[in-house]
Coordinates of C-alpha atoms and ligand atoms in Angstrom, one line a residue:
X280 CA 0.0 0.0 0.0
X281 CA 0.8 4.0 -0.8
X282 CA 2.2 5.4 2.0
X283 CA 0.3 8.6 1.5
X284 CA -3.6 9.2 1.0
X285 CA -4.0 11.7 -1.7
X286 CA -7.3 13.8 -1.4
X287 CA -8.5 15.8 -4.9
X288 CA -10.4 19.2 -4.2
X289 CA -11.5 21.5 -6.9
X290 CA -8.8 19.8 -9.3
X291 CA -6.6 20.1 -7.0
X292 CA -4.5 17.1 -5.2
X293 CA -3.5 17.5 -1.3
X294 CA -1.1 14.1 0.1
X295 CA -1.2 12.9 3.7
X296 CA 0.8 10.8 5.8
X297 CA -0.7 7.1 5.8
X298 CA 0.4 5.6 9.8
X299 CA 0.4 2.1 10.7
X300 CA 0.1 0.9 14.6
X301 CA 1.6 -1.8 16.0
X302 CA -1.5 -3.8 15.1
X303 CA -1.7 -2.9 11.3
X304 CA -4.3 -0.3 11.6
X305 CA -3.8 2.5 9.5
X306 CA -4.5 6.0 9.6
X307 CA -4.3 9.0 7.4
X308 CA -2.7 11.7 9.3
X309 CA -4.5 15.0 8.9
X310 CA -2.7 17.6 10.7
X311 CA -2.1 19.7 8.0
X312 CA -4.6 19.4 6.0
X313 CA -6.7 22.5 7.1
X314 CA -3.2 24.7 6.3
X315 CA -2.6 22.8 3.0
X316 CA -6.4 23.7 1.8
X317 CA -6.5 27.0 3.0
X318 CA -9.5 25.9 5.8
X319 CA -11.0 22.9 5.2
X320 CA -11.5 20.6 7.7
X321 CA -13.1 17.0 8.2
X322 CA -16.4 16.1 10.0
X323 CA -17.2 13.1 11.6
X324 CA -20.1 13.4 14.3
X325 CA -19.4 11.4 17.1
X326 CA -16.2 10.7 15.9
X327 CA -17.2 7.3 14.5
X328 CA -14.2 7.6 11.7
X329 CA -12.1 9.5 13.6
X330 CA -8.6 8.8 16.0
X331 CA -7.9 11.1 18.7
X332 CA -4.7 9.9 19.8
X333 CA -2.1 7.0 19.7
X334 CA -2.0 5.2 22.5
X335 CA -0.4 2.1 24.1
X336 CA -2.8 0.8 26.3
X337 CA -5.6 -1.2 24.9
X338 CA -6.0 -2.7 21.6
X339 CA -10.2 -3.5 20.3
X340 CA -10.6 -5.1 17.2
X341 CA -14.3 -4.7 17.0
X342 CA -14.9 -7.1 13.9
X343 CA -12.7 -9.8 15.3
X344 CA -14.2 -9.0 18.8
X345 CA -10.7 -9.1 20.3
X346 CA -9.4 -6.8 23.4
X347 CA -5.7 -6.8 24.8
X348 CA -4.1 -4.6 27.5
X349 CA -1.1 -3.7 26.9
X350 CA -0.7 -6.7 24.7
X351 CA -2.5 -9.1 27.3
X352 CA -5.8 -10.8 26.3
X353 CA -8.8 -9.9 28.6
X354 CA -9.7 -13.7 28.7
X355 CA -6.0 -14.3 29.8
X356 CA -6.4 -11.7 32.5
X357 CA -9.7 -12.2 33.5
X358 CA -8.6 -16.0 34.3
X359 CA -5.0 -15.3 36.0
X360 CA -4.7 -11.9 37.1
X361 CA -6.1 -10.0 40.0
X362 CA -7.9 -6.5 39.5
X363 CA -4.7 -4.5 41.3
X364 CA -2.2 -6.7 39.0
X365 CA -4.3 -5.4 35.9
X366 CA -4.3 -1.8 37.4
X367 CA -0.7 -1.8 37.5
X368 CA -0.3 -3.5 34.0
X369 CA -2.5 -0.1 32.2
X370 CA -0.8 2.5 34.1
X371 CA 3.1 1.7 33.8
X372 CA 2.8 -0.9 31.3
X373 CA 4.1 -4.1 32.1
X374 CA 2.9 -6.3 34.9
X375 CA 4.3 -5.8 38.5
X376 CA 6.8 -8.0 40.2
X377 CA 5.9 -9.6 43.3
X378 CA 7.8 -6.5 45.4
X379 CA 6.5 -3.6 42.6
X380 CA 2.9 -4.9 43.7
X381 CA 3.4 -4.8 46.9
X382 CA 4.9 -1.2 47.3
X383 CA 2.1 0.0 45.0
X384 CA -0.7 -1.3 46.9
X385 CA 1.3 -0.1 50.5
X386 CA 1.2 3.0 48.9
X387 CA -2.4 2.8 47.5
X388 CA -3.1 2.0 51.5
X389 CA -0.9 4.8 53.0
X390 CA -3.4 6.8 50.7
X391 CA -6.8 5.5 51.2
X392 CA -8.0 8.0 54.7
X393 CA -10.2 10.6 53.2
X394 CA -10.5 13.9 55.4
X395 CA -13.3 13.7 57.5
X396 CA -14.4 16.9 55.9
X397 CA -15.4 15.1 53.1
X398 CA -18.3 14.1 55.4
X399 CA -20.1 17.6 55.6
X400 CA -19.8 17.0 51.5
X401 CA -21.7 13.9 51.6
X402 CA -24.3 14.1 54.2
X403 CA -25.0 17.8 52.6
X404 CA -26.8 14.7 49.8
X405 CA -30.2 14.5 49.9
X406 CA -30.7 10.2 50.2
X407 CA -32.3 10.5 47.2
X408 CA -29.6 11.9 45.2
X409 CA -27.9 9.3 42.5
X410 CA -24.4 7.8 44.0
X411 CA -22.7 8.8 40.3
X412 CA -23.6 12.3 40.6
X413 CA -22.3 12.3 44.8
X414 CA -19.3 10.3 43.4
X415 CA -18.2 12.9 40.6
X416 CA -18.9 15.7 43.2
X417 CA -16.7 13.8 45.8
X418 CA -13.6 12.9 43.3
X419 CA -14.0 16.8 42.3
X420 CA -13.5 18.0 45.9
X421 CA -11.1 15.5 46.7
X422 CA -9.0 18.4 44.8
X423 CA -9.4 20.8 47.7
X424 CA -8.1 18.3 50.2
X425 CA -5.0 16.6 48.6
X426 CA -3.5 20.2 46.7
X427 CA -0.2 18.2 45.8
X428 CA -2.1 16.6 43.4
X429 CA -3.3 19.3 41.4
X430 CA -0.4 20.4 39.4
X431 CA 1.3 17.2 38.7
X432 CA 4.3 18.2 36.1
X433 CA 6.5 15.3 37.4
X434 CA 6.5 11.5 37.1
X435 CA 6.7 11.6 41.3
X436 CA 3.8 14.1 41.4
X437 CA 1.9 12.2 39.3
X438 CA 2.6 8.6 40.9
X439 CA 1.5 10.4 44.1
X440 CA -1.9 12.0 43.0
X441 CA -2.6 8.1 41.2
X442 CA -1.8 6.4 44.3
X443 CA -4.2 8.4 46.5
X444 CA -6.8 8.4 44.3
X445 CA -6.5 4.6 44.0
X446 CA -7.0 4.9 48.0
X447 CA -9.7 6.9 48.0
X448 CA -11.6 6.3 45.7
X449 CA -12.9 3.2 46.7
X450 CA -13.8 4.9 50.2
X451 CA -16.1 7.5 48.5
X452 CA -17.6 4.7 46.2
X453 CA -18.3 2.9 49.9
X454 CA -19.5 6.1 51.6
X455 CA -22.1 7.1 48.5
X456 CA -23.8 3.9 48.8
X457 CA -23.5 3.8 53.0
X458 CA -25.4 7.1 53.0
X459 CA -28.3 6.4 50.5
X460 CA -28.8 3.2 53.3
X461 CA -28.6 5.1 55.9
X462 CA -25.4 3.5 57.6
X463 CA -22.4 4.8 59.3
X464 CA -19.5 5.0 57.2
X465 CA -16.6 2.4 57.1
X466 CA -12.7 3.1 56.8
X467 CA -11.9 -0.3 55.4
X468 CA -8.8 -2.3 56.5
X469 CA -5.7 -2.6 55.0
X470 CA -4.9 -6.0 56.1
X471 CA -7.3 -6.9 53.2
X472 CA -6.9 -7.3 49.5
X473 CA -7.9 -4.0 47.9
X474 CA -11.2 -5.7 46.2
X475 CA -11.7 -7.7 49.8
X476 CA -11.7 -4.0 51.5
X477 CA -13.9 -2.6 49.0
X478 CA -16.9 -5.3 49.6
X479 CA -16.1 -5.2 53.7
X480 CA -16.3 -0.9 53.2
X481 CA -19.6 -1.6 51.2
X482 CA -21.3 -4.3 53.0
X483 CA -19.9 -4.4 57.0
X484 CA -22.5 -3.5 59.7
X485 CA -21.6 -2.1 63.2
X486 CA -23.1 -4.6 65.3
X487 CA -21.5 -8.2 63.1
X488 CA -18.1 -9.4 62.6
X489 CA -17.5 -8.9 58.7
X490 CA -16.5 -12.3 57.0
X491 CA -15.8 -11.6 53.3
X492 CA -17.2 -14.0 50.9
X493 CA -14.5 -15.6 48.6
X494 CA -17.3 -16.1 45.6
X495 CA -18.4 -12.2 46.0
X496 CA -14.3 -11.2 46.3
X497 CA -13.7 -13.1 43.0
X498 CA -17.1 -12.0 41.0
X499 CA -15.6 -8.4 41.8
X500 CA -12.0 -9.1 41.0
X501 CA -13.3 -10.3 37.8
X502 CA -15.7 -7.4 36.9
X503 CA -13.3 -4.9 37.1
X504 CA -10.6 -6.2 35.5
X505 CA -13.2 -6.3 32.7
X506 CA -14.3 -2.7 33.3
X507 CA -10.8 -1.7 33.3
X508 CA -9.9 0.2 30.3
X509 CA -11.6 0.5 26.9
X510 CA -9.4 2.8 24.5
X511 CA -10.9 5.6 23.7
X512 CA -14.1 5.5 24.7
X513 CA -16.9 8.7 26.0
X514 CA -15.9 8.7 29.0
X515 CA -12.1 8.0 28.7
X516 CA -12.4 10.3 25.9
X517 CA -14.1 12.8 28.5
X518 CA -10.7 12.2 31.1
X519 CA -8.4 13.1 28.1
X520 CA -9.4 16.0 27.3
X521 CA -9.7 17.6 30.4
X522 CA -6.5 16.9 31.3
X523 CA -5.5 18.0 28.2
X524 CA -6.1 21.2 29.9
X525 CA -3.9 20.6 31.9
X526 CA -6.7 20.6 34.6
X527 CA -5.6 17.9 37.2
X528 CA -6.4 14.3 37.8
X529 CA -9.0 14.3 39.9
X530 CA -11.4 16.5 38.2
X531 CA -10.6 15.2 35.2
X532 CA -12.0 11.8 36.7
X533 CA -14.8 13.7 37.6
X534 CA -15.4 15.1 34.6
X535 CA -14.7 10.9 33.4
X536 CA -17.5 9.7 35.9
X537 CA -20.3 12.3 34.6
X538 CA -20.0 10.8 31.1
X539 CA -20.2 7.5 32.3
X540 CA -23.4 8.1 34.2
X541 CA -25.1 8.7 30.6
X542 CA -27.4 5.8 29.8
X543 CA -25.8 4.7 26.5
X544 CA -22.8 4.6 28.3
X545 CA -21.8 2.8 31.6
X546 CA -25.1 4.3 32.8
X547 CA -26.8 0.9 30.6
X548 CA -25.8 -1.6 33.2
X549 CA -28.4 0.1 35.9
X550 CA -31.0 0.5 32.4
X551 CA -30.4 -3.1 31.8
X552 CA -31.9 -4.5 35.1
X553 CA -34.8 -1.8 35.1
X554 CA -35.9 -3.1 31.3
X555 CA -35.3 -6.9 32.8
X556 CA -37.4 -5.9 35.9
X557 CA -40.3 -4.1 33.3
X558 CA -40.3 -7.3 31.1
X559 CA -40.4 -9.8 33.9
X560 CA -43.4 -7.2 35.4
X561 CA -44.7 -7.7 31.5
X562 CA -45.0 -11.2 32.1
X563 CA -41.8 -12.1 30.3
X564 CA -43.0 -10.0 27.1
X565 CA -40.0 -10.1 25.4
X566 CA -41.8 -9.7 22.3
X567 CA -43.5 -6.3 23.0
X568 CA -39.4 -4.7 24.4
X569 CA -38.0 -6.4 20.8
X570 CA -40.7 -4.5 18.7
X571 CA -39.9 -0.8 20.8
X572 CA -36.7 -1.4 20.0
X573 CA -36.8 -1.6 16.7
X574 CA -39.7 1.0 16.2
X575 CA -37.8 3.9 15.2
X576 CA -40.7 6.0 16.2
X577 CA -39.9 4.7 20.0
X578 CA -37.0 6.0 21.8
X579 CA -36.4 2.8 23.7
X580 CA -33.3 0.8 22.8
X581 CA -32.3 -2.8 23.7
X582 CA -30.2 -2.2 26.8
X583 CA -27.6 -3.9 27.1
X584 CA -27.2 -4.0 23.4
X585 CA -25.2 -2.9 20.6
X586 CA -21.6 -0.8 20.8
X587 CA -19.7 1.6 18.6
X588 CA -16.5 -0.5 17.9
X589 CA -17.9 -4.3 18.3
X590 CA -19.6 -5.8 15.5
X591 CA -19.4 -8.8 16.8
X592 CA -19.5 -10.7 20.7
X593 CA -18.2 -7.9 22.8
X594 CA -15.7 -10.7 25.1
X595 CA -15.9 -9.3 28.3
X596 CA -20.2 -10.2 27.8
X597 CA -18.9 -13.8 27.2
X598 CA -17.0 -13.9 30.2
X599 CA -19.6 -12.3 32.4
X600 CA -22.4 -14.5 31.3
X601 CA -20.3 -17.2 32.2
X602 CA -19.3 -15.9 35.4
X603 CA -23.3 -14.9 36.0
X604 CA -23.7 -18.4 35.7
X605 CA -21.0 -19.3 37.9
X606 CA -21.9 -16.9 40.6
X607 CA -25.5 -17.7 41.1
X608 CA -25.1 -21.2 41.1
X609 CA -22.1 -20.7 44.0
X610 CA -24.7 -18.9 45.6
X611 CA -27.6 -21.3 45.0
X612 CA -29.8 -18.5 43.7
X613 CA -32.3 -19.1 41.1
X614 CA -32.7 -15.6 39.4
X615 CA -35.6 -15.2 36.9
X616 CA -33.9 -11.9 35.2
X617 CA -30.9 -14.3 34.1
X618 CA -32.9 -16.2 32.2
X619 CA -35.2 -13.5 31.2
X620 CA -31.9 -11.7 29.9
X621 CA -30.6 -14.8 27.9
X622 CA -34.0 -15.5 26.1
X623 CA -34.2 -11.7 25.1
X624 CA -30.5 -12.2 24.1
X625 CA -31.4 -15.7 21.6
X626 CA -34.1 -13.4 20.9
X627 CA -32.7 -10.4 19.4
X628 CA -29.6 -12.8 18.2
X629 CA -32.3 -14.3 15.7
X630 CA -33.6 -11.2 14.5
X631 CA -33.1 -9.8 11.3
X632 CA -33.0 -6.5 12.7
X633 CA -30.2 -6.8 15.2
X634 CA -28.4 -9.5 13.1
X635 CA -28.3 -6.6 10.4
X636 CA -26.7 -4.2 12.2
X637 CA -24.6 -6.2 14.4
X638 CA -25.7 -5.8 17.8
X639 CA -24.5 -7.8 20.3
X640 CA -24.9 -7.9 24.1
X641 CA -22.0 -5.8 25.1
X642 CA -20.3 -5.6 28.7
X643 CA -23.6 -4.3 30.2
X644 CA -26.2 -6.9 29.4
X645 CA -25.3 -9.3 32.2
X646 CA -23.0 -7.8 34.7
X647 CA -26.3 -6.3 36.1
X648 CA -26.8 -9.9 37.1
X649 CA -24.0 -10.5 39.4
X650 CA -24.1 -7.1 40.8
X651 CA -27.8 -7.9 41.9
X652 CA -26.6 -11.5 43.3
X653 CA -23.9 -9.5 45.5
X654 CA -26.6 -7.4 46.6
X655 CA -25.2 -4.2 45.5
X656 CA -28.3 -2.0 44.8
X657 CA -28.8 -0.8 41.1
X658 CA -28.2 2.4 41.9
X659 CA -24.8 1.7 42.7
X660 CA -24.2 -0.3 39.3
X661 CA -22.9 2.2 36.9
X662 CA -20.3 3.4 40.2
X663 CA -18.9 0.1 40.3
X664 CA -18.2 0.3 36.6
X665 CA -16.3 3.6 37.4
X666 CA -14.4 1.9 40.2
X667 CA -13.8 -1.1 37.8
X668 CA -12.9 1.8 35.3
X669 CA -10.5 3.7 37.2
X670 CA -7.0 2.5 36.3
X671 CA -7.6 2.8 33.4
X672 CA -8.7 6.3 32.9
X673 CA -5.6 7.1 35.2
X674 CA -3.9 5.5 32.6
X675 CA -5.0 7.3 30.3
X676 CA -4.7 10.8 31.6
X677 CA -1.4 9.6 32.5
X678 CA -0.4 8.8 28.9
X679 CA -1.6 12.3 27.6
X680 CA 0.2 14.0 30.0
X681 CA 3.6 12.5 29.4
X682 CA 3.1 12.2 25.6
X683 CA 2.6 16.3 26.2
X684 CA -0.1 16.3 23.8
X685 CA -1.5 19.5 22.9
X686 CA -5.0 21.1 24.4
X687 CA -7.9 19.3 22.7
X688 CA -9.5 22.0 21.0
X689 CA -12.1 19.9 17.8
X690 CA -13.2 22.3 14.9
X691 CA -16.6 22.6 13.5
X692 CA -18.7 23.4 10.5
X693 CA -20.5 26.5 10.9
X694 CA -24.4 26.3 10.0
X695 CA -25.5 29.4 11.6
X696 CA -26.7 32.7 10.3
X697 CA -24.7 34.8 8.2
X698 CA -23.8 38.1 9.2
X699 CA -27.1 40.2 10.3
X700 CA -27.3 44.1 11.9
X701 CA -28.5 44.4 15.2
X702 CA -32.2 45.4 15.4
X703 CA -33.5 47.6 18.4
X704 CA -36.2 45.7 20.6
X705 CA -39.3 48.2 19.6
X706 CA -38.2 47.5 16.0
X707 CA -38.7 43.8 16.5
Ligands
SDX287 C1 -20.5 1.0 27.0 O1 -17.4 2.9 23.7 C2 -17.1 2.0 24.6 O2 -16.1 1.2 24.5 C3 -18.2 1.9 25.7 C4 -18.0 0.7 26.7 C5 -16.8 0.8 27.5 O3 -16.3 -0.2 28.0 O4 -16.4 2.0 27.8 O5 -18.0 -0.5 25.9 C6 -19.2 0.7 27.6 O6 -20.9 2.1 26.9 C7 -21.3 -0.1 26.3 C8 -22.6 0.4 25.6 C9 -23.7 0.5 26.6 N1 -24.9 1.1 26.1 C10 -26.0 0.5 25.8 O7 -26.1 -0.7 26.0 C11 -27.2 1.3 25.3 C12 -27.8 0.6 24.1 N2 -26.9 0.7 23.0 C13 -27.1 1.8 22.1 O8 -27.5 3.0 22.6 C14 -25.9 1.9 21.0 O9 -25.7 0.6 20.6 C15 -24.6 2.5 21.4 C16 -24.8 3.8 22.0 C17 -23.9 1.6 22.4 C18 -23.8 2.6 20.1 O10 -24.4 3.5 19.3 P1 -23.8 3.9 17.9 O11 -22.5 3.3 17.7 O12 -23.9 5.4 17.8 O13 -24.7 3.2 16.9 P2 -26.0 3.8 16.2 O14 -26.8 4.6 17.2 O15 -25.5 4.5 15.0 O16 -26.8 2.5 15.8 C19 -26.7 1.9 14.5 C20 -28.1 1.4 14.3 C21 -29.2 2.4 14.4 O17 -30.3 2.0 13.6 P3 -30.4 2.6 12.1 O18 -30.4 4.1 12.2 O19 -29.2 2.0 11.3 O20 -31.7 2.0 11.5 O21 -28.4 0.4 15.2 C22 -29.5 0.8 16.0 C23 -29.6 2.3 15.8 O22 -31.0 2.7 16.0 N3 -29.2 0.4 17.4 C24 -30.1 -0.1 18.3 C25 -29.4 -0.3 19.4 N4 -28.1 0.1 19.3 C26 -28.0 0.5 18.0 N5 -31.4 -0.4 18.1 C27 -32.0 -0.9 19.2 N6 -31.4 -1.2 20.4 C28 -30.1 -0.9 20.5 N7 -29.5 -1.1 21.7

């Protein structure tokens, strides 16, 4: 193949830059076409054509249905690594040795009290208020206690502003959902694995010994590793470019978790179980929820369903179904929405509809399911996918930063009024 793309306007030929990753994906590199043209630019709504960066971290092939971190298959990790492992892995790129592991998560731990400020934050909440919109409020003012971590110019700086977040982060995930029940808050304990203190934060209760349960500890472990990073993503995308400010890592998290909150994001996991719950209220009319979906005259989409880059199984909804299988027989629980969810998924798998466009069940169809086993409430779904998806928006921003890549500042076709005189209010 050409290594240049040539681009013919008004008779005129313009040649760019063809790039090749690692992976043999190729792009045309565009940086100077709106100088060469004198001002024309692409447009590509929603970005659907278009790269925002290179990056090192995770590789999709969305035909093949394939994802790697940083080289590693998810199935390989999902099956032999832990969660903190993984974390490690995205953020400095290769996987830790027995003593890197340890000092990271010592210094995750030396990092994970949050000011008891932070309280008159969180019980200003009303109960009612959703735990990702306390959660992005809480990462954001986490700025005003930990000001180190603001301005984060060096590698140091920036290892020091990751490891607290890693801390504390988890604590305010705890506290948000400790507040909507109405229970005193929990500082953990940090002779526990970092998942292990996460569920004893979430689920202790002041008046019974805490005994973690080895089935929940690994369902989580799992989960997040397969939340973990995603390329470049809306809400990854979100993290990126507020950092590309130069803003600092913990609001541009913030800014990260209020994107995933959307429900055509990581918001669909907690949209999933409330269309299972409305079919399962329907009688099981799986029918009726197939036929909205497809009615373009109805705004309701298939949950659960359907992604930007896979056009095929997305593999982490492989190895969560699995694993929902796995979990709720461990647990002996016989849960009506599972198979509610995989009859709508042979279902919409069948149909001519979905089979046309290529819409799978993506990582949001079943984790819903083992969330709801664990007896996290669906509230607090879409938070663990940001606590699953943590390292590797820090990653991310991390990756930006020491690439120095410029402000992200996209351009845009004007479709406004032309120039017009100012008319004086009685005149109008
Ligand atoms: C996540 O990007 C990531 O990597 C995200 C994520 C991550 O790890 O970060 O993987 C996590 O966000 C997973 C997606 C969770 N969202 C949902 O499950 C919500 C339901 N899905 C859809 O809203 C939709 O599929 C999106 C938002 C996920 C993708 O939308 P696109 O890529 O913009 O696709 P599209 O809207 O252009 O759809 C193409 C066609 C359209 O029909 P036509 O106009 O061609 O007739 O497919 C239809 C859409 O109407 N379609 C659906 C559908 N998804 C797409 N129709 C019914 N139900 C659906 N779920």
């Amino acid at each position: 193949m050409a290594n240049t793309a040539t681009i013919e306007i008004g008779g005129k030929k313009y040649e760019f830059p063809l790039v090749e990753g690692t992976e043999k994906e190729v792009a045309i590199d565009i940086k100077s076409l709106r100088a060469a043209t004198n001002g024309i630019i692409t447009l590509d709504s929603g970005y659907k054509n278009t790269g925002s960066c290179e990056s090192a971290i995770t590789f999709l092939d969305g035909e093949k249905g394939i994802l790697r971190y940083r080289g590693y298959s998810i199935e390989e990790l999902a099956e032999k690594a832990d969660f903190l492992e993984v974390a490690y892995l995205l953020i400095f790129g290769e996987l830790p040795t027995k003593d890197e592991l340890e000092k990271f998560h010592n210094d995750i731990k030396k990092n994970s009290i949050v000011d008891e400020d932070v309280h008159k934050i969180l019980n200003a909440f009303p109960k009612a208020a959703h735990p990702m919109g306390v959660l992005s409020s809480l990462t954001s003012a986490l700025t005003a206690f930990n000001p180190s971590s603001v301005n984060v110019e060096s590698e140091e700086d920036m290892y020091n502003a990751i490891v607290k977040i890693l801390g504390k982060m988890p604590v305010l995930v705890a506290w948000t959902m400790r507040k909507k029940q109405g229970l005193p808050l929990d500082y953990g304990d940090d002779s526990l694995g970092y998942v292990e203190n996460i569920l004893k934060m979430m689920f202790s209760k002041p008046n019974h010994k805490y005994e973690n349960n080895k089935i929940y500890v690994d369902a989580l472990d799992k989960l997040l590793i397969l939340h973990a990073d995603h390329e470049q993503n809306c809400s990854t995308s979100t993290v990126r470019i507020t950092g590309s400010s130069h803003a600092g890592l913990f609001v541009s998290l913030a800014a990260g978790i209020s994107a995933l909150w959307g429900p055509l994001h990581g918001g669909a996991n907690q949209a999933v179980l409330e269309m299972l719950e409305a079919i399962k209220a329907d009688g099981g009319d799986t029918a009726k929820y197939m036929a909205k979906a497809k009615d373009k005259n109805d705004p309701f989409r298939l949950m659960g369903f359907g992604h930007r880059v896979y056009k095929n199984f997305d593999p982490r909804a492989r190895i969560i179904k699995k694993a929902a299988d796995e979990v709720l027989e461990a647990l002996g629980i016989e849960d009506p929405i599972l198979e509610i969810a995989k009859g709508l998924e042979k279902e919409a798998l069948e149909d001519p509809y979905f089979v046309e466009r290529k819409l799978y069940p993506n990582v949001d169809f079943y984790s819903g399911v083992i969330y709801r086993a664990m007896n996290i409430p669906q509230e607090m779904f879409t938070v663990m996918f940001a606590i699953g998806r943590l390292p590797g928006w820090i990653a991310q921003w991390r990756e930006m930063r020491l690439r120095k890549e410029p402000i992200g500042r996209p351009r845009q076709l004007y479709i406004g009024e032309t120039e017009r005189s100012f008319v004086p209010i009685e005149k109008r």
